[in-house]
Amino acid sequence: MDAVRVALLREVLAGTEWLGATRRFAAVLRGSVVSHGGGLLLVGSARYEPWHLTAHLVDEAAWSGTPELAPTLVRHHPRPSDPAHLAVGLGRIEAARRGETLLVATPAGDAPLLERVSDARRAGVTILALGVGGGEAELTALAHETLAVPDGSALDLDTVQHLVSAAAGETLPPARGRRRLRDRLSHLADRLTAPPPPAW
C-alpha cells in the first residue's frame, strides 16, 4: 500500500479510534527504537511471519531517515540456504538485552513464542504486541504496549500494519504544551549564556 492509499484510508477512518490508536502505538515504537539507537526485532508466530510489516518498516526507515526503524525479522524455521537477512532464528530473541525492542506481530501467540517473549522481558527488552486478539491475555500482560486487532473488527491485521508503519515513519511536530525537561534546560542554558542586553 503506497502513501496515497494510506492517506485515503486515513480519510475513511477519520473519526474512528483507529487513527489515534495506530499513531499512539507507532509513536511508542519509534520512541523506543530511536531513543536506544535501534535494535528492533520483529517476530510473528510459527504460523504467521510478518514479512509485510518488515518490508514496510524497512521502507519507512529509508524514507524518513530513521534507520533505527529497520527491523531484524526473526523467523521460527529459517533454512541454512536462506540469505543472511532471512536466516535469523529464535535464538536472537534469547540473546536480546536491555535497550532492544521486540515487536510481536501476530493474530495469535503460541507457547514457545510466549516463553521467549517472557525471557526477553526479564532481560530488559521492551515488548510491543500488534494484532493479538482479546484471547491473548498472556502476551498482552507481557507487552509494554499493545494494539489489539480482534476478530471481527473493522480493520484486519494487514491494514493496521500499514497504518502503524506509515505513522512510525512520520516526523511528528513537537507537541504543544508541556515541554520535555531537556528542552526546558536547553532554553534556560541559552538564556543564561546569552550576552546581556545593551545598556542604553
CSV table of C-alpha atoms in Angstrom, one decimal, residues 43-49 75-77 90 106 108-110 112-113:
chain,number,residue,atom,x,y,z
A,43,VAL,CA,8.7,-11.7,15.2
A,44,GLY,CA,5.4,-13.5,14.5
A,45,SER,CA,4.2,-16.9,15.4
A,46,ALA,CA,5.1,-20.2,13.7
A,47,ARG,CA,2.0,-19.8,11.5
A,48,TYR,CA,2.3,-16.1,10.8
A,49,GLU,CA,5.5,-14.4,9.8
A,75,ARG,CA,11.9,-16.5,12.0
A,76,HIS,CA,10.7,-19.7,13.6
A,77,HIS,CA,12.2,-22.0,10.9
A,90,LEU,CA,14.5,-17.6,17.6
A,106,THR,CA,0.7,-12.0,15.0
A,108,ALA,CA,-2.3,-15.3,18.0
A,109,GLY,CA,0.7,-16.3,20.0
A,110,ASP,CA,1.9,-19.8,20.8
A,112,PRO,CA,7.2,-21.4,22.7
A,113,LEU,CA,6.9,-17.8,21.5
